[in-house]
Short mmCIF file of C-alpha atoms in Angstrom, two decimals:
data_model
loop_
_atom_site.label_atom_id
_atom_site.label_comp_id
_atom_site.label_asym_id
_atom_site.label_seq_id
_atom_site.Cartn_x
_atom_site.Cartn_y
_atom_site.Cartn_z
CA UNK A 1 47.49 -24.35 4.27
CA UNK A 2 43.95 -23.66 6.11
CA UNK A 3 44.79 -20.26 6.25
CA UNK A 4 45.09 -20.05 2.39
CA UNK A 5 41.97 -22.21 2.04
CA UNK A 6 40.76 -20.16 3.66
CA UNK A 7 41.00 -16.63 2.30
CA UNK A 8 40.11 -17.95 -1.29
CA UNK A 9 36.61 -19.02 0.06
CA UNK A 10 34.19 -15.75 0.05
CA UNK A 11 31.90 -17.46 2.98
CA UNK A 12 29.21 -14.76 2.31
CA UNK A 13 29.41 -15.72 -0.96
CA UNK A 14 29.02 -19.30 -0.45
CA UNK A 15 26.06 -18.76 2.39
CA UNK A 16 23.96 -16.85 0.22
CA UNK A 17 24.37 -19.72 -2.48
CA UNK A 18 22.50 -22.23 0.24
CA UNK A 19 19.98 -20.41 0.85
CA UNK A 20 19.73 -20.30 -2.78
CA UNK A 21 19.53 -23.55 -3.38
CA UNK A 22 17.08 -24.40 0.05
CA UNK A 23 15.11 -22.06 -1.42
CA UNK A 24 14.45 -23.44 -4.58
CA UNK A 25 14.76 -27.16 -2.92
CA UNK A 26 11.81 -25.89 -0.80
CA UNK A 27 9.76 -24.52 -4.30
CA UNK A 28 10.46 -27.09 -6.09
CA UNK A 29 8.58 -29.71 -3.93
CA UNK A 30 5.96 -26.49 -3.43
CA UNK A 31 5.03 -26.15 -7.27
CA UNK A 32 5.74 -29.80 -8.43
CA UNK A 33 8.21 -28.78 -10.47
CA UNK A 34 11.53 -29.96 -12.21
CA UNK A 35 14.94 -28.13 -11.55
CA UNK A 36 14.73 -27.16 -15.65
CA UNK A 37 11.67 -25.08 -15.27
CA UNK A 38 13.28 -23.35 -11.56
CA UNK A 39 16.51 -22.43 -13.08
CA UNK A 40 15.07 -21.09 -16.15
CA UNK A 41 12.99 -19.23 -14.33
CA UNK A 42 15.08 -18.05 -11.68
CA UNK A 43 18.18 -17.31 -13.54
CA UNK A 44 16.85 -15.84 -17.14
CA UNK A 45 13.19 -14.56 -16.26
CA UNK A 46 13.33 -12.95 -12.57
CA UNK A 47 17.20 -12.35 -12.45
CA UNK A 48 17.38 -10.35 -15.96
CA UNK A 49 14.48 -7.99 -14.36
CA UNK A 50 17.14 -7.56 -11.21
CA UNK A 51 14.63 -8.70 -8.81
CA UNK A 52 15.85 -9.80 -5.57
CA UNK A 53 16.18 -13.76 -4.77
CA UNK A 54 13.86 -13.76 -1.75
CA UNK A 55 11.23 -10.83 -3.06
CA UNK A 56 10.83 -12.70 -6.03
CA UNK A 57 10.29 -16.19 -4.18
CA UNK A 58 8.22 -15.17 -1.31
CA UNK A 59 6.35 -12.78 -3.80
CA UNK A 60 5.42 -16.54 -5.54
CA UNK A 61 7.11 -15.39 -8.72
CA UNK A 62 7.98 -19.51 -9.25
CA UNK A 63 4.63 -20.31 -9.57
CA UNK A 64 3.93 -22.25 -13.34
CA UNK A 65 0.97 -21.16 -13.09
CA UNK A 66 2.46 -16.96 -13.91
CA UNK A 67 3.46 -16.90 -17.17
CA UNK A 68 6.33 -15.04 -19.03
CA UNK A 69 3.63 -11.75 -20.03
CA UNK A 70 2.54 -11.55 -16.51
CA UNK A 71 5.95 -11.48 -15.02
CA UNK A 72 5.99 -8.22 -17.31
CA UNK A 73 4.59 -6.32 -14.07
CA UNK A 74 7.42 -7.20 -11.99
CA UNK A 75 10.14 -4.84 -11.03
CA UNK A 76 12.29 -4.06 -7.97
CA UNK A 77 12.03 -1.26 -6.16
CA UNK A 78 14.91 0.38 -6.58
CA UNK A 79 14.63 0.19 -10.18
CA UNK A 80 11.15 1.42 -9.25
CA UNK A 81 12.42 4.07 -7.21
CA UNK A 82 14.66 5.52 -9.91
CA UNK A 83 12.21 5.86 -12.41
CA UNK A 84 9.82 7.55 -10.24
CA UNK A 85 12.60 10.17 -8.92
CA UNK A 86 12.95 10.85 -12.99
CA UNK A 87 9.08 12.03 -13.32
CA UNK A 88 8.41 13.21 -9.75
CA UNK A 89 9.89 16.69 -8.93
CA UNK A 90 11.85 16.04 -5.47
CA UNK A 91 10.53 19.25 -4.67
CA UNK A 92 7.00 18.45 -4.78
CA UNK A 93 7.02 15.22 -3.15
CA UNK A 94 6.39 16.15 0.39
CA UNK A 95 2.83 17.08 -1.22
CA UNK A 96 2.33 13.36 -0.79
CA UNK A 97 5.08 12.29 1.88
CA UNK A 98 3.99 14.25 4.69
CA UNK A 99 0.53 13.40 5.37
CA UNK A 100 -0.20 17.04 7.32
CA UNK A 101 0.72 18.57 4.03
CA UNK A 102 -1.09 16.20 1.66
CA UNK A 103 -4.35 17.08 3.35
CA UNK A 104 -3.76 20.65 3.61
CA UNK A 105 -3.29 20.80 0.30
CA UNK A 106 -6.04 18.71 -0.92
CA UNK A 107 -8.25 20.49 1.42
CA UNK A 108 -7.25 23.41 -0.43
CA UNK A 109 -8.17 21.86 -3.62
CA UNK A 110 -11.83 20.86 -2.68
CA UNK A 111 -10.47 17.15 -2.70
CA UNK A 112 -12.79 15.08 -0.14
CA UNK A 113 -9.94 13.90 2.63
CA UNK A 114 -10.86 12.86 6.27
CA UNK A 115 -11.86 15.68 8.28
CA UNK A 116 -8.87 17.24 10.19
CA UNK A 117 -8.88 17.22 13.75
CA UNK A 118 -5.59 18.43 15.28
CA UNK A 119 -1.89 17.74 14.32
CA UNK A 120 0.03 16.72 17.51
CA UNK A 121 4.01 16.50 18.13
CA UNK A 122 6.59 16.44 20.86
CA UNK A 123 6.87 19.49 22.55
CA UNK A 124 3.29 20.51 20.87
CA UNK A 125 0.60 20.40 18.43
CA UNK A 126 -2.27 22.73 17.59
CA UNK A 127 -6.41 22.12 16.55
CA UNK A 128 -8.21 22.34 13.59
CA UNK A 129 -8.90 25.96 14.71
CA UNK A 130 -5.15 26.57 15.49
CA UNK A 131 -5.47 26.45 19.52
CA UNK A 132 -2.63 24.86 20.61
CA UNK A 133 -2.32 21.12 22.03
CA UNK A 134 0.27 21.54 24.82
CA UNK A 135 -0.69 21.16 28.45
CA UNK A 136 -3.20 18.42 30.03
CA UNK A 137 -5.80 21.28 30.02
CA UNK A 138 -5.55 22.12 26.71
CA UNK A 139 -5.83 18.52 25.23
CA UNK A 140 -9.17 18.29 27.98
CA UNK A 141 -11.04 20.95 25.87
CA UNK A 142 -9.78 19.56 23.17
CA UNK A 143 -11.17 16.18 23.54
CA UNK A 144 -14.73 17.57 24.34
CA UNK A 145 -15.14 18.49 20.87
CA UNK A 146 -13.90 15.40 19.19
CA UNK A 147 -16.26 12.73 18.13
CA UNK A 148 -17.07 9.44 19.46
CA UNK A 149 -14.49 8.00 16.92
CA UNK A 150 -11.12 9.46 15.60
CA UNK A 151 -8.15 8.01 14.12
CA UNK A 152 -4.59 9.01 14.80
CA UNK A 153 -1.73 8.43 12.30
CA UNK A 154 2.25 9.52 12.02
CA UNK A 155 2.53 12.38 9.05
CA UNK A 156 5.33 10.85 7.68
CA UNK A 157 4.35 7.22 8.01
CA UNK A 158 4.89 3.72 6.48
CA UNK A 159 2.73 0.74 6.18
CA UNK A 160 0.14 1.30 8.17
CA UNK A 161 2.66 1.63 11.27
CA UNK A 162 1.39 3.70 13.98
CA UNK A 163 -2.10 3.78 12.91
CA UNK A 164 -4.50 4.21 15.90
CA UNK A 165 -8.15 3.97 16.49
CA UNK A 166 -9.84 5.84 19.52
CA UNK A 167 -13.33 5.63 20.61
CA UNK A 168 -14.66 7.52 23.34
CA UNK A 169 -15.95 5.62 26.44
CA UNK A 170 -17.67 6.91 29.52
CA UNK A 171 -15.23 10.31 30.38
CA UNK A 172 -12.46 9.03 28.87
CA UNK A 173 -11.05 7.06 25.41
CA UNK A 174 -10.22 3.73 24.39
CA UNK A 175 -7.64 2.90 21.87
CA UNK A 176 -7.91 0.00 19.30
CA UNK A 177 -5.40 -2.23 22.24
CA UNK A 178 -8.43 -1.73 24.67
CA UNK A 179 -5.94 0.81 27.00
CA UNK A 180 -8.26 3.71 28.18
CA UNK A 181 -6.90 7.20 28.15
CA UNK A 182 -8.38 9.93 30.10
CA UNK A 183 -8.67 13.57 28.27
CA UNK A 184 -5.94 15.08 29.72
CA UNK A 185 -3.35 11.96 28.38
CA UNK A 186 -3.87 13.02 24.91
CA UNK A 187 -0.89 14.33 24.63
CA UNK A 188 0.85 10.98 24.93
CA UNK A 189 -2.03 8.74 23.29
CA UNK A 190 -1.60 10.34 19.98
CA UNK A 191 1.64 9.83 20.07
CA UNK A 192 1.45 6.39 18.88
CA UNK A 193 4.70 5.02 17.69
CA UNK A 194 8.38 5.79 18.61
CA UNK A 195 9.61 6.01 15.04
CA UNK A 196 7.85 9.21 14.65
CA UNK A 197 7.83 12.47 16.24
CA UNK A 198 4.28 13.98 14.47
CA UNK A 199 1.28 12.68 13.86
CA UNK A 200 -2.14 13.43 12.23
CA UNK A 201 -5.42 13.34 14.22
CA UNK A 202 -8.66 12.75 11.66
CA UNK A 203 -12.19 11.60 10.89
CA UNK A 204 -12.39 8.02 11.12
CA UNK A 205 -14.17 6.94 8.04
CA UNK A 206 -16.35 4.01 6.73
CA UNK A 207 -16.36 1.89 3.76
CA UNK A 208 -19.00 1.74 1.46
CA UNK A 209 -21.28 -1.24 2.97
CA UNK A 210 -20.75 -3.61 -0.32
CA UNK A 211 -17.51 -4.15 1.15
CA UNK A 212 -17.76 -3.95 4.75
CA UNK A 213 -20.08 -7.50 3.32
CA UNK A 214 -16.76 -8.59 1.23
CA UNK A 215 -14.70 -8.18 4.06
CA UNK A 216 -16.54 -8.75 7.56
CA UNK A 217 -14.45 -6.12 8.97
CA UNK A 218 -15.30 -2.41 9.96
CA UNK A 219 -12.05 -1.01 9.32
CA UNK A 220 -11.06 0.97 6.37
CA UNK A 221 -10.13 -1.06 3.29
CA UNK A 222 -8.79 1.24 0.22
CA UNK A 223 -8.29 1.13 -2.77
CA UNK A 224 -4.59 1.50 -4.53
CA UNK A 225 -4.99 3.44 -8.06
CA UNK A 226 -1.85 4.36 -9.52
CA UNK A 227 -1.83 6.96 -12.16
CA UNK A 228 -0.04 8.30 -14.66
CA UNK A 229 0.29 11.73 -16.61
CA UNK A 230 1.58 10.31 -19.70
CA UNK A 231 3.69 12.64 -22.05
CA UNK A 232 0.53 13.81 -24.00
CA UNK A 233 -0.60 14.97 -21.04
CA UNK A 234 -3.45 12.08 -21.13
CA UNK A 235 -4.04 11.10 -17.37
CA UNK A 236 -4.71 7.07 -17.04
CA UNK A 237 -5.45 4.60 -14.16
CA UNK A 238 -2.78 1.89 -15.37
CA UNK A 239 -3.15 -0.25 -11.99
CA UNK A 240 -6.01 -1.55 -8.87
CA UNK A 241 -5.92 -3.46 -6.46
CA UNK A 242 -8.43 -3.27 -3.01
CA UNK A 243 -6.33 -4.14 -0.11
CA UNK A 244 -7.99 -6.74 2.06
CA UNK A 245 -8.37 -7.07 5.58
CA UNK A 246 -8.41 -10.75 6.50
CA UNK A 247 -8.43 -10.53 10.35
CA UNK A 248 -8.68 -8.29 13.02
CA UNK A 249 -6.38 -5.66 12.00
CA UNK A 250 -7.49 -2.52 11.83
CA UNK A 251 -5.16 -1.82 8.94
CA UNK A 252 -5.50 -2.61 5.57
CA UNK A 253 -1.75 -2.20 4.57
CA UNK A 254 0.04 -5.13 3.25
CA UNK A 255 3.61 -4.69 4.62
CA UNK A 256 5.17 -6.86 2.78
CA UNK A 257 2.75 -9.80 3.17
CA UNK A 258 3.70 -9.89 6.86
CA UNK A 259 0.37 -8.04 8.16
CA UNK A 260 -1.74 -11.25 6.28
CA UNK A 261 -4.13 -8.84 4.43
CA UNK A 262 -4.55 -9.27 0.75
CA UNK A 263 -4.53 -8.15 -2.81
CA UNK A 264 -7.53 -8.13 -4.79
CA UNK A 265 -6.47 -7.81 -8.44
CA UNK A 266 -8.93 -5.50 -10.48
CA UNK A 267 -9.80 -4.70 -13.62
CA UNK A 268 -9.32 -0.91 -14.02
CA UNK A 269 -12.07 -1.35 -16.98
CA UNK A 270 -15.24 -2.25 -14.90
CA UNK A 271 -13.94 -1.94 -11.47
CA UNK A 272 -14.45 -5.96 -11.40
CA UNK A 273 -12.53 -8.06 -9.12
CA UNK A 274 -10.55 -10.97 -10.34
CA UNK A 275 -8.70 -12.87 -6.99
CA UNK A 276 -7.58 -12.41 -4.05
CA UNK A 277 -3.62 -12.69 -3.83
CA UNK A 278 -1.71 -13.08 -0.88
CA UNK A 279 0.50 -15.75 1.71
CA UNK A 280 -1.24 -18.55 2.44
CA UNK A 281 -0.31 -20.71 5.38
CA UNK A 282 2.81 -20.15 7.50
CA UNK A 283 5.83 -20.22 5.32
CA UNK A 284 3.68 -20.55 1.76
CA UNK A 285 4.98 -18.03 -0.74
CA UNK A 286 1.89 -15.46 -2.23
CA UNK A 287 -0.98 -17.00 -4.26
CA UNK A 288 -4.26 -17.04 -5.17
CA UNK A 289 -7.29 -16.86 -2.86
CA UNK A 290 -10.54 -17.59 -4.93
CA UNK A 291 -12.86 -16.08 -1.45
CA UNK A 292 -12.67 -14.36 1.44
CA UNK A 293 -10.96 -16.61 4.10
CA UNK A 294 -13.93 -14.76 6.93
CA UNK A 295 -16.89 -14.75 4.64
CA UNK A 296 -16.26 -17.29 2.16
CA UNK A 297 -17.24 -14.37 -0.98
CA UNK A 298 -15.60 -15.53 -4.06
CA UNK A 299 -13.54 -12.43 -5.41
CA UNK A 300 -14.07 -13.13 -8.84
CA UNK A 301 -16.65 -11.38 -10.48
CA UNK A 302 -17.20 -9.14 -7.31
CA UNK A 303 -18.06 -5.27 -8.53
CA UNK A 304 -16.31 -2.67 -6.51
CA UNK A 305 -19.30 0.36 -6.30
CA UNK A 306 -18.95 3.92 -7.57
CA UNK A 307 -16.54 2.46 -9.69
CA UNK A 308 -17.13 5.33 -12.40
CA UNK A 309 -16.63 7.82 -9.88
CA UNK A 310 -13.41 6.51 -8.69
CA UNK A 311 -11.54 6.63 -11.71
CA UNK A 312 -12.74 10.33 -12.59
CA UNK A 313 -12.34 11.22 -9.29
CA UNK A 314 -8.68 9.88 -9.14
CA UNK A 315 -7.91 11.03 -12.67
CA UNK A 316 -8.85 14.80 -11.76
CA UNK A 317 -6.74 14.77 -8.48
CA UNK A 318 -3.40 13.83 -10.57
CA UNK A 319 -4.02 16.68 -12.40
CA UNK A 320 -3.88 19.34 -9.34
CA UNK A 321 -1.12 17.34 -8.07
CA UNK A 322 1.04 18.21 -11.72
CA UNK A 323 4.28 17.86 -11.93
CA UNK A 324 4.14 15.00 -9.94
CA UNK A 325 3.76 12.08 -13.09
CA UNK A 326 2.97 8.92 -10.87
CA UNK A 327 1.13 8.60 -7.54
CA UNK A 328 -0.16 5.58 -5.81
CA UNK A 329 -3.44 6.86 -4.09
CA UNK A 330 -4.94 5.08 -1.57
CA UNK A 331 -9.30 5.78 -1.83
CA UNK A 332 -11.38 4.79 0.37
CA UNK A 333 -15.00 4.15 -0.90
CA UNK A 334 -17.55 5.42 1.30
CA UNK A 335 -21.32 5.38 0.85
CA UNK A 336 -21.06 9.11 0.36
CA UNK A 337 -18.10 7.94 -2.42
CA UNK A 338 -14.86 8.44 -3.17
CA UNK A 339 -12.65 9.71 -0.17
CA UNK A 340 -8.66 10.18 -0.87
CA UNK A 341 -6.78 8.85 2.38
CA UNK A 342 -3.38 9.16 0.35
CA UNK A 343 -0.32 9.84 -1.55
CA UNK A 344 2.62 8.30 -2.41
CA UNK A 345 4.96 9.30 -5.24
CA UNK A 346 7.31 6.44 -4.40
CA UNK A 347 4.94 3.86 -4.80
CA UNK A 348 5.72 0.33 -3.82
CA UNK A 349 6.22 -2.32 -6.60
CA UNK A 350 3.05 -4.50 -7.11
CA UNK A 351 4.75 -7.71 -8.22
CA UNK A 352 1.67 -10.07 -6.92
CA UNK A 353 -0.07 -8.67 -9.84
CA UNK A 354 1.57 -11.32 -11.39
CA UNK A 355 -0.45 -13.73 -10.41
CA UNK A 356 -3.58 -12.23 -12.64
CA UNK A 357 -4.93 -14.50 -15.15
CA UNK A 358 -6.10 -11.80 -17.07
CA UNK A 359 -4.41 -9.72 -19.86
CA UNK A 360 -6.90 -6.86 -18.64
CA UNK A 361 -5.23 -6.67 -15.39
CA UNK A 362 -2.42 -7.51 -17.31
CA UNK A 363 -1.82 -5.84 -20.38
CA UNK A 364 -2.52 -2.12 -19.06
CA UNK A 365 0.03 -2.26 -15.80
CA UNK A 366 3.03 -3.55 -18.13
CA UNK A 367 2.75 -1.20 -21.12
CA UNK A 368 2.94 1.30 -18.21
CA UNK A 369 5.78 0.54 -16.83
CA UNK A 370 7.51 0.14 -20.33
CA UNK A 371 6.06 3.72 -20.69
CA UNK A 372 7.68 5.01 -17.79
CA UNK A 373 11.35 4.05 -18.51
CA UNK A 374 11.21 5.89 -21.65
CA UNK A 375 8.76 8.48 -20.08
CA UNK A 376 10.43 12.32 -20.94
CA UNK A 377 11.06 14.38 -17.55
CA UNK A 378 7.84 16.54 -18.20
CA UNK A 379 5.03 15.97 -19.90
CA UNK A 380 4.82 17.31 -23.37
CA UNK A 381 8.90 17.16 -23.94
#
């Protein structure tokens, strides 16, 4: 009898179901809200768009306060994914993919990128000049003609993993851990994370001072523009948003909300900053932060600088990177302006945009996406 009890009960089934329900248990004391208002919009709002049951809660999506146009911006990624393989060539992405690539080629381009320092892999690497990286001595003259600060990244990385910062002390380097490297251990420093077997050695750059004051922190925030090459061949910036560093990271990558960075929602307009999104406390879903949690600047109202000469600046790199359709650059304002750190043609989803108040931040980012699931395969088809 247990036996056949047994095999009719689909246990997975019936675990994800209470998680399910602790889930919504757990939002509905969160948000103050009745069961009527979760289920509805749970089951007919975030379910019809096929977004996942804990993306779409820990992303906040239950919130009242996100109404039924704002949840317009949301979309999983591998719905995400799909549409972007439609309008981006595979055989163009590593353009953007492989970061040793994506700043050859905008170097090629006259597209301002962080200078280029060396390119190092296992069982060798070569300089900016071509000399190559190999043996102790040849990463010793190597490191006399570096600068007092370089950063170190994997050419085919994620999320900010891997991401190193070196400074030189005395004879010898520190990394952004506080372990000292002499010259000669280049070869191993730069090889910063065991996921990845090449990595990109580069300029460490500075953000423009207006929001080294947002922030508190002197490590690179950027700026993630998406654009768009719609069928007209009209380029448009559909999508902002400044990552945040909150901390002591010296990454400004989100990863998934774990890294405790934020979102700051902009309006692609003006270049004006509405809120701050991100987790809150331990085990809060994503919402709104009206300041900085270091410096106690409200986000609203904040104006990003050169905001003019972002835009252009990102509109006329699309172009050169045709027949990509859709790239998520990361730009990091400097007081020099505009720099591009990167590309991605499989952009991540930005679902915390739904927590924008604003149809300007709004508006533009879902008629895009509507756009680009009826977008033709090439512009002008």
């Amino acid at each position: 009898m247990s036996g056949v009890l047994g095999a009719e009960l689909d246990i997975p089934l019936l675990s994800r179901a209470g998680r399910l329900i602790g889930d919504l248990q757990h939002a509905r004391r969160y948000y103050r809200v009745g069961w009527g208002f979760l289920l509805k919009r749970f089951f007919v709002s975030l379910r019809r768009r096929g977004l996942h049951q804990r993306a779409a809660i820990s992303a906040g999506l239950l919130d009242p306060r996100i109404s039924e146009e704002a949840l317009g911006v949301t979309v999983p990624k591998n719905r995400l994914t799909q549409l972007q393989r439609r309008v981006n060539p595979i055989a163009f992405v590593p353009l953007t993919e492989e970061k040793i690539i994506f700043y050859a080629y905008c170097a090629a381009r006259k597209l301002p990128v962080p200078r280029f320092f060396g390119f190092t892999a296992k069982p060798a690497g070569y300089s900016a000049d071509g000399s190559p990286l190999a043996k102790p001595e040849d990463w010793r003259a190597f490191a006399a003609a570096l600068p007092d600060e370089f950063i170190v990244k994997p050419s085919h990385g994620v999320y900010g993993r891997g991401v190193r910062v070196f400074r030189r002390e005395d004879s010898g380097f520190l990394d952004d851990t506080g372990r000292r490297w002499e010259p000669g251990e280049l070869g191993r420093a730069t090889i910063t994370h065991p996921d990845y077997d090449s990595f990109v050695i580069q300029e460490r750059l500075h953000n423009h001072p207006d929001l080294v004051r947002l922030s508190g922190s002197s490590h690179l925030q950027t700026i993630r523009i998406v654009s768009w090459i719609r069928d007209s061949g009209e380029v448009v910036v559909p999508r902002a948003a400044l990552k945040v560093i909150t901390g002591d990271s010296v990454v400004d990558n989100l990863d998934h909300g774990h890294s405790g960075n934020l979102l700051a929602l902009i309006d692609v307009r003006t270049g004006v900053i509405e809120a701050g999104v991100g987790p809150g406390a331990a085990g809060e879903p994503v919402g709104v932060h009206p300041t900085h949690p270091r410096t106690g600047i409200r986000f609203d109202g904040f104006r990003l600088p050169l905001w003019e000469d972002v835009c252009s600046f990102v509109r006329s790199a699309a172009v050169l990177f045709a027949p990509l359709r859709t790239i998520g650059w990361d730009v990091a304002i400097t007081a020099s302006g505009p720099v591009l750190v990167e590309g991605n043609a499989f952009w991540d989803p930005s679902n915390w945009t739904a927590h924008s108040r604003r149809k300007e931040v709004i508006e533009p980012f879902s008629a895009f996406l509507r756009e680009l699931d009826t977008a033709s395969l090439r512009p002008g088809n």
